[in-house]
mmCIF file of C-alpha atoms in Angstrom:
data_model
loop_
_atom_site.group_PDB
_atom_site.id
_atom_site.type_symbol
_atom_site.label_atom_id
_atom_site.label_comp_id
_atom_site.label_asym_id
_atom_site.label_seq_id
_atom_site.Cartn_x
_atom_site.Cartn_y
_atom_site.Cartn_z
ATOM 1 C CA UNK B 1 -23.202 -14.781 27.234
ATOM 2 C CA UNK B 2 -24.807 -14.138 23.866
ATOM 3 C CA UNK B 3 -23.005 -13.659 20.566
ATOM 4 C CA UNK B 4 -24.231 -10.377 19.090
ATOM 5 C CA UNK B 5 -23.851 -8.962 15.590
ATOM 6 C CA UNK B 6 -23.838 -5.173 15.401
ATOM 7 C CA UNK B 7 -24.478 -3.242 12.193
ATOM 8 C CA UNK B 8 -24.158 0.525 12.430
ATOM 9 C CA UNK B 9 -26.086 2.668 9.989
ATOM 10 C CA UNK B 10 -24.545 5.638 8.209
ATOM 11 C CA UNK B 11 -20.988 5.775 9.510
ATOM 12 C CA UNK B 12 -17.846 6.471 7.479
ATOM 13 C CA UNK B 13 -19.911 7.415 4.415
ATOM 14 C CA UNK B 14 -18.587 10.285 2.333
ATOM 15 C CA UNK B 15 -16.399 11.546 5.161
ATOM 16 C CA UNK B 16 -19.365 11.978 7.505
ATOM 17 C CA UNK B 17 -19.771 10.375 10.919
ATOM 18 C CA UNK B 18 -16.220 9.102 10.935
ATOM 19 C CA UNK B 19 -15.759 6.202 13.344
ATOM 20 C CA UNK B 20 -12.482 4.284 13.114
ATOM 21 C CA UNK B 21 -13.001 0.625 13.913
ATOM 22 C CA UNK B 22 -10.394 0.732 16.695
ATOM 23 C CA UNK B 23 -12.525 3.413 18.370
ATOM 24 C CA UNK B 24 -15.622 1.247 17.936
ATOM 25 C CA UNK B 25 -13.823 -1.740 19.495
ATOM 26 C CA UNK B 26 -12.672 0.457 22.391
ATOM 27 C CA UNK B 27 -16.214 1.770 22.942
ATOM 28 C CA UNK B 28 -17.656 -1.746 22.962
ATOM 29 C CA UNK B 29 -14.896 -2.987 25.268
ATOM 30 C CA UNK B 30 -15.512 -0.050 27.640
ATOM 31 C CA UNK B 31 -19.150 -1.182 27.882
ATOM 32 C CA UNK B 32 -17.929 -4.533 29.207
ATOM 33 C CA UNK B 33 -18.564 -6.446 25.990
ATOM 34 C CA UNK B 34 -16.107 -9.253 25.282
ATOM 35 C CA UNK B 35 -14.056 -10.542 22.346
ATOM 36 C CA UNK B 36 -15.026 -7.641 20.094
ATOM 37 C CA UNK B 37 -14.120 -8.024 16.424
ATOM 38 C CA UNK B 38 -14.868 -5.632 13.559
ATOM 39 C CA UNK B 39 -15.083 -6.070 9.803
ATOM 40 C CA UNK B 40 -14.141 -3.302 7.357
ATOM 41 C CA UNK B 41 -14.947 0.353 7.988
ATOM 42 C CA UNK B 42 -18.743 0.338 7.672
ATOM 43 C CA UNK B 43 -19.592 -0.397 11.291
ATOM 44 C CA UNK B 44 -19.792 -4.164 11.486
ATOM 45 C CA UNK B 45 -18.894 -5.777 14.803
ATOM 46 C CA UNK B 46 -19.408 -9.007 16.697
ATOM 47 C CA UNK B 47 -18.956 -9.548 20.423
ATOM 48 C CA UNK B 48 -20.039 -11.527 23.456
ATOM 49 C CA UNK B 49 -22.488 -9.680 25.658
ATOM 50 C CA UNK B 50 -25.340 -10.140 28.076
ATOM 51 C CA UNK B 51 -28.518 -11.860 26.956
ATOM 52 C CA UNK B 52 -31.600 -9.721 26.952
ATOM 53 C CA UNK B 53 -33.190 -6.784 25.236
ATOM 54 C CA UNK B 54 -31.310 -5.841 22.047
ATOM 55 C CA UNK B 55 -32.960 -2.398 21.990
ATOM 56 C CA UNK B 56 -31.602 -1.526 25.439
ATOM 57 C CA UNK B 57 -28.084 -2.720 24.620
ATOM 58 C CA UNK B 58 -28.234 -1.001 21.232
ATOM 59 C CA UNK B 59 -29.181 2.258 22.942
ATOM 60 C CA UNK B 60 -26.233 1.912 25.337
ATOM 61 C CA UNK B 61 -23.928 1.490 22.345
ATOM 62 C CA UNK B 62 -25.482 4.488 20.576
ATOM 63 C CA UNK B 63 -25.099 6.629 23.705
ATOM 64 C CA UNK B 64 -21.465 5.568 24.186
ATOM 65 C CA UNK B 65 -20.623 6.413 20.566
ATOM 66 C CA UNK B 66 -22.379 9.774 20.908
ATOM 67 C CA UNK B 67 -20.406 10.567 24.055
ATOM 68 C CA UNK B 68 -17.041 9.707 22.509
ATOM 69 C CA UNK B 69 -17.553 10.680 18.857
ATOM 70 C CA UNK B 70 -20.193 13.430 18.960
ATOM 71 C CA UNK B 71 -22.822 11.704 16.804
ATOM 72 C CA UNK B 72 -25.348 8.960 17.460
ATOM 73 C CA UNK B 73 -25.599 6.321 14.733
ATOM 74 C CA UNK B 74 -28.517 3.948 14.622
ATOM 75 C CA UNK B 75 -27.363 0.558 15.939
ATOM 76 C CA UNK B 76 -28.841 -2.667 14.604
ATOM 77 C CA UNK B 77 -28.152 -5.369 17.174
ATOM 78 C CA UNK B 78 -28.946 -8.947 16.190
ATOM 79 C CA UNK B 79 -28.432 -12.178 18.113
ATOM 80 C CA UNK B 80 -26.209 -14.569 16.170
ATOM 81 C CA UNK B 81 -28.984 -17.164 15.790
ATOM 82 C CA UNK B 82 -31.283 -14.576 14.180
ATOM 83 C CA UNK B 83 -28.428 -13.355 11.970
ATOM 84 C CA UNK B 84 -27.722 -16.927 10.847
ATOM 85 C CA UNK B 85 -31.434 -17.478 10.177
ATOM 86 C CA UNK B 86 -31.561 -14.335 8.006
ATOM 87 C CA UNK B 87 -28.738 -15.798 5.922
ATOM 88 C CA UNK B 88 -30.429 -19.207 5.697
ATOM 89 C CA UNK B 89 -33.755 -17.611 4.682
ATOM 90 C CA UNK B 90 -32.281 -15.902 1.588
ATOM 91 C CA UNK B 91 -34.683 -16.900 -1.216
ATOM 92 C CA UNK B 92 -32.121 -16.098 -3.927
ATOM 93 C CA UNK B 93 -29.354 -18.460 -2.824
ATOM 94 C CA UNK B 94 -29.402 -20.556 -5.986
ATOM 95 C CA UNK B 95 -29.376 -17.475 -8.232
ATOM 96 C CA UNK B 96 -26.383 -15.597 -6.868
ATOM 97 C CA UNK B 97 -23.598 -15.459 -9.442
ATOM 98 C CA UNK B 98 -21.649 -12.679 -7.758
ATOM 99 C CA UNK B 99 -22.093 -12.086 -4.044
ATOM 100 C CA UNK B 100 -21.542 -8.347 -4.493
ATOM 101 C CA UNK B 101 -24.939 -8.239 -6.257
ATOM 102 C CA UNK B 102 -26.838 -9.822 -3.370
ATOM 103 C CA UNK B 103 -27.814 -7.493 -0.530
ATOM 104 C CA UNK B 104 -29.666 -8.016 2.709
ATOM 105 C CA UNK B 105 -31.217 -5.056 4.512
ATOM 106 C CA UNK B 106 -31.964 -5.669 8.179
ATOM 107 C CA UNK B 107 -35.189 -4.044 9.405
ATOM 108 C CA UNK B 108 -35.817 -2.272 12.708
ATOM 109 C CA UNK B 109 -39.188 -4.024 12.800
ATOM 110 C CA UNK B 110 -41.575 -5.855 10.521
ATOM 111 C CA UNK B 111 -43.280 -3.284 8.266
ATOM 112 C CA UNK B 112 -46.985 -2.825 8.956
ATOM 113 C CA UNK B 113 -47.923 -1.311 5.580
ATOM 114 C CA UNK B 114 -45.125 -1.964 3.094
ATOM 115 C CA UNK B 115 -45.612 -0.449 -0.366
ATOM 116 C CA UNK B 116 -44.299 -3.403 -2.339
ATOM 117 C CA UNK B 117 -46.042 -2.165 -5.489
ATOM 118 C CA UNK B 118 -43.832 0.916 -5.449
ATOM 119 C CA UNK B 119 -40.740 -1.263 -5.178
ATOM 120 C CA UNK B 120 -41.932 -3.525 -8.016
ATOM 121 C CA UNK B 121 -42.373 -0.417 -10.183
ATOM 122 C CA UNK B 122 -38.825 0.732 -9.390
ATOM 123 C CA UNK B 123 -37.213 -2.648 -10.074
ATOM 124 C CA UNK B 124 -35.096 -2.715 -13.236
ATOM 125 C CA UNK B 125 -32.092 -4.481 -14.754
ATOM 126 C CA UNK B 126 -33.225 -7.891 -13.520
ATOM 127 C CA UNK B 127 -33.662 -6.812 -9.893
ATOM 128 C CA UNK B 128 -35.603 -9.133 -7.647
ATOM 129 C CA UNK B 129 -36.549 -8.665 -4.017
ATOM 130 C CA UNK B 130 -38.236 -10.450 -1.171
ATOM 131 C CA UNK B 131 -39.542 -9.073 2.117
ATOM 132 C CA UNK B 132 -38.921 -11.453 5.001
ATOM 133 C CA UNK B 133 -39.787 -11.089 8.686
ATOM 134 C CA UNK B 134 -36.584 -9.307 9.712
ATOM 135 C CA UNK B 135 -34.872 -8.625 6.374
ATOM 136 C CA UNK B 136 -35.371 -7.276 2.892
ATOM 137 C CA UNK B 137 -33.456 -9.313 0.321
ATOM 138 C CA UNK B 138 -32.350 -7.624 -2.904
ATOM 139 C CA UNK B 139 -30.660 -9.301 -5.841
ATOM 140 C CA UNK B 140 -29.368 -6.433 -8.010
ATOM 141 C CA UNK B 141 -27.405 -7.912 -10.955
ATOM 142 C CA UNK B 142 -26.495 -4.442 -12.297
ATOM 143 C CA UNK B 143 -25.228 -3.323 -8.887
ATOM 144 C CA UNK B 144 -26.796 -1.461 -6.017
ATOM 145 C CA UNK B 145 -25.240 1.894 -6.923
ATOM 146 C CA UNK B 146 -27.560 2.303 -9.903
ATOM 147 C CA UNK B 147 -30.612 0.824 -8.234
ATOM 148 C CA UNK B 148 -33.597 3.153 -7.872
ATOM 149 C CA UNK B 149 -35.283 0.407 -5.883
ATOM 150 C CA UNK B 150 -32.486 0.226 -3.291
ATOM 151 C CA UNK B 151 -32.651 3.979 -2.739
ATOM 152 C CA UNK B 152 -36.350 3.798 -1.773
ATOM 153 C CA UNK B 153 -36.477 0.707 0.445
ATOM 154 C CA UNK B 154 -36.763 2.600 3.771
ATOM 155 C CA UNK B 155 -39.520 4.868 2.476
ATOM 156 C CA UNK B 156 -41.506 2.083 0.803
ATOM 157 C CA UNK B 157 -41.288 -0.186 3.834
ATOM 158 C CA UNK B 158 -41.799 2.558 6.408
ATOM 159 C CA UNK B 159 -38.961 1.310 8.643
ATOM 160 C CA UNK B 160 -35.248 1.985 9.038
ATOM 161 C CA UNK B 161 -32.886 -0.481 7.426
ATOM 162 C CA UNK B 162 -29.184 -1.055 7.028
ATOM 163 C CA UNK B 163 -27.915 -3.177 4.160
ATOM 164 C CA UNK B 164 -24.821 -5.274 3.607
ATOM 165 C CA UNK B 165 -23.707 -7.216 0.570
ATOM 166 C CA UNK B 166 -23.473 -10.982 0.701
ATOM 167 C CA UNK B 167 -19.670 -11.021 0.860
ATOM 168 C CA UNK B 168 -19.731 -8.797 3.947
ATOM 169 C CA UNK B 169 -22.420 -10.927 5.582
ATOM 170 C CA UNK B 170 -20.345 -14.067 5.058
ATOM 171 C CA UNK B 171 -17.278 -12.381 6.588
ATOM 172 C CA UNK B 172 -19.311 -11.126 9.570
ATOM 173 C CA UNK B 173 -20.807 -14.608 10.007
ATOM 174 C CA UNK B 174 -17.299 -16.121 10.064
ATOM 175 C CA UNK B 175 -16.277 -13.687 12.819
ATOM 176 C CA UNK B 176 -19.406 -14.513 14.841
ATOM 177 C CA UNK B 177 -18.938 -18.256 14.316
ATOM 178 C CA UNK B 178 -15.434 -17.979 15.787
ATOM 179 C CA UNK B 179 -16.706 -16.587 19.114
#
């Protein structure tokens, strides 16, 4: 069995695509996944599941949510080892004063033609970023809510992303480590 980390994109935001975490746990359990745990209301889950193609398992999860809830969120499914590596690869580790200002956006795939110049032009208030193989790292000392850069990451990279702050990533990692 593989430990998987699941990050759902765009649920429970502004009253749209409401998915209570108990419902998410039930959906994952109904798919035969084991030891499901969730963290806060933004669609973070860890579980034990079959090894193999994350895209196929992610699509099964999307389809099951669509069947039960009536909408189909994009599911980012990451093996625990890759999730841990994304955390280890954070180039800003020594600079983080408040973990709420450090964000990691997981990518659906490595961008083929990222417009990093556009992102550099949008950076303000001490923002720094780094594009890794599977993640986009953003240190936003003034907060992500005011960041023009954060709002344009998907467009500039040409891929879908879902971001979590450092505090959430550490909590999700702790859940995955316990499996």
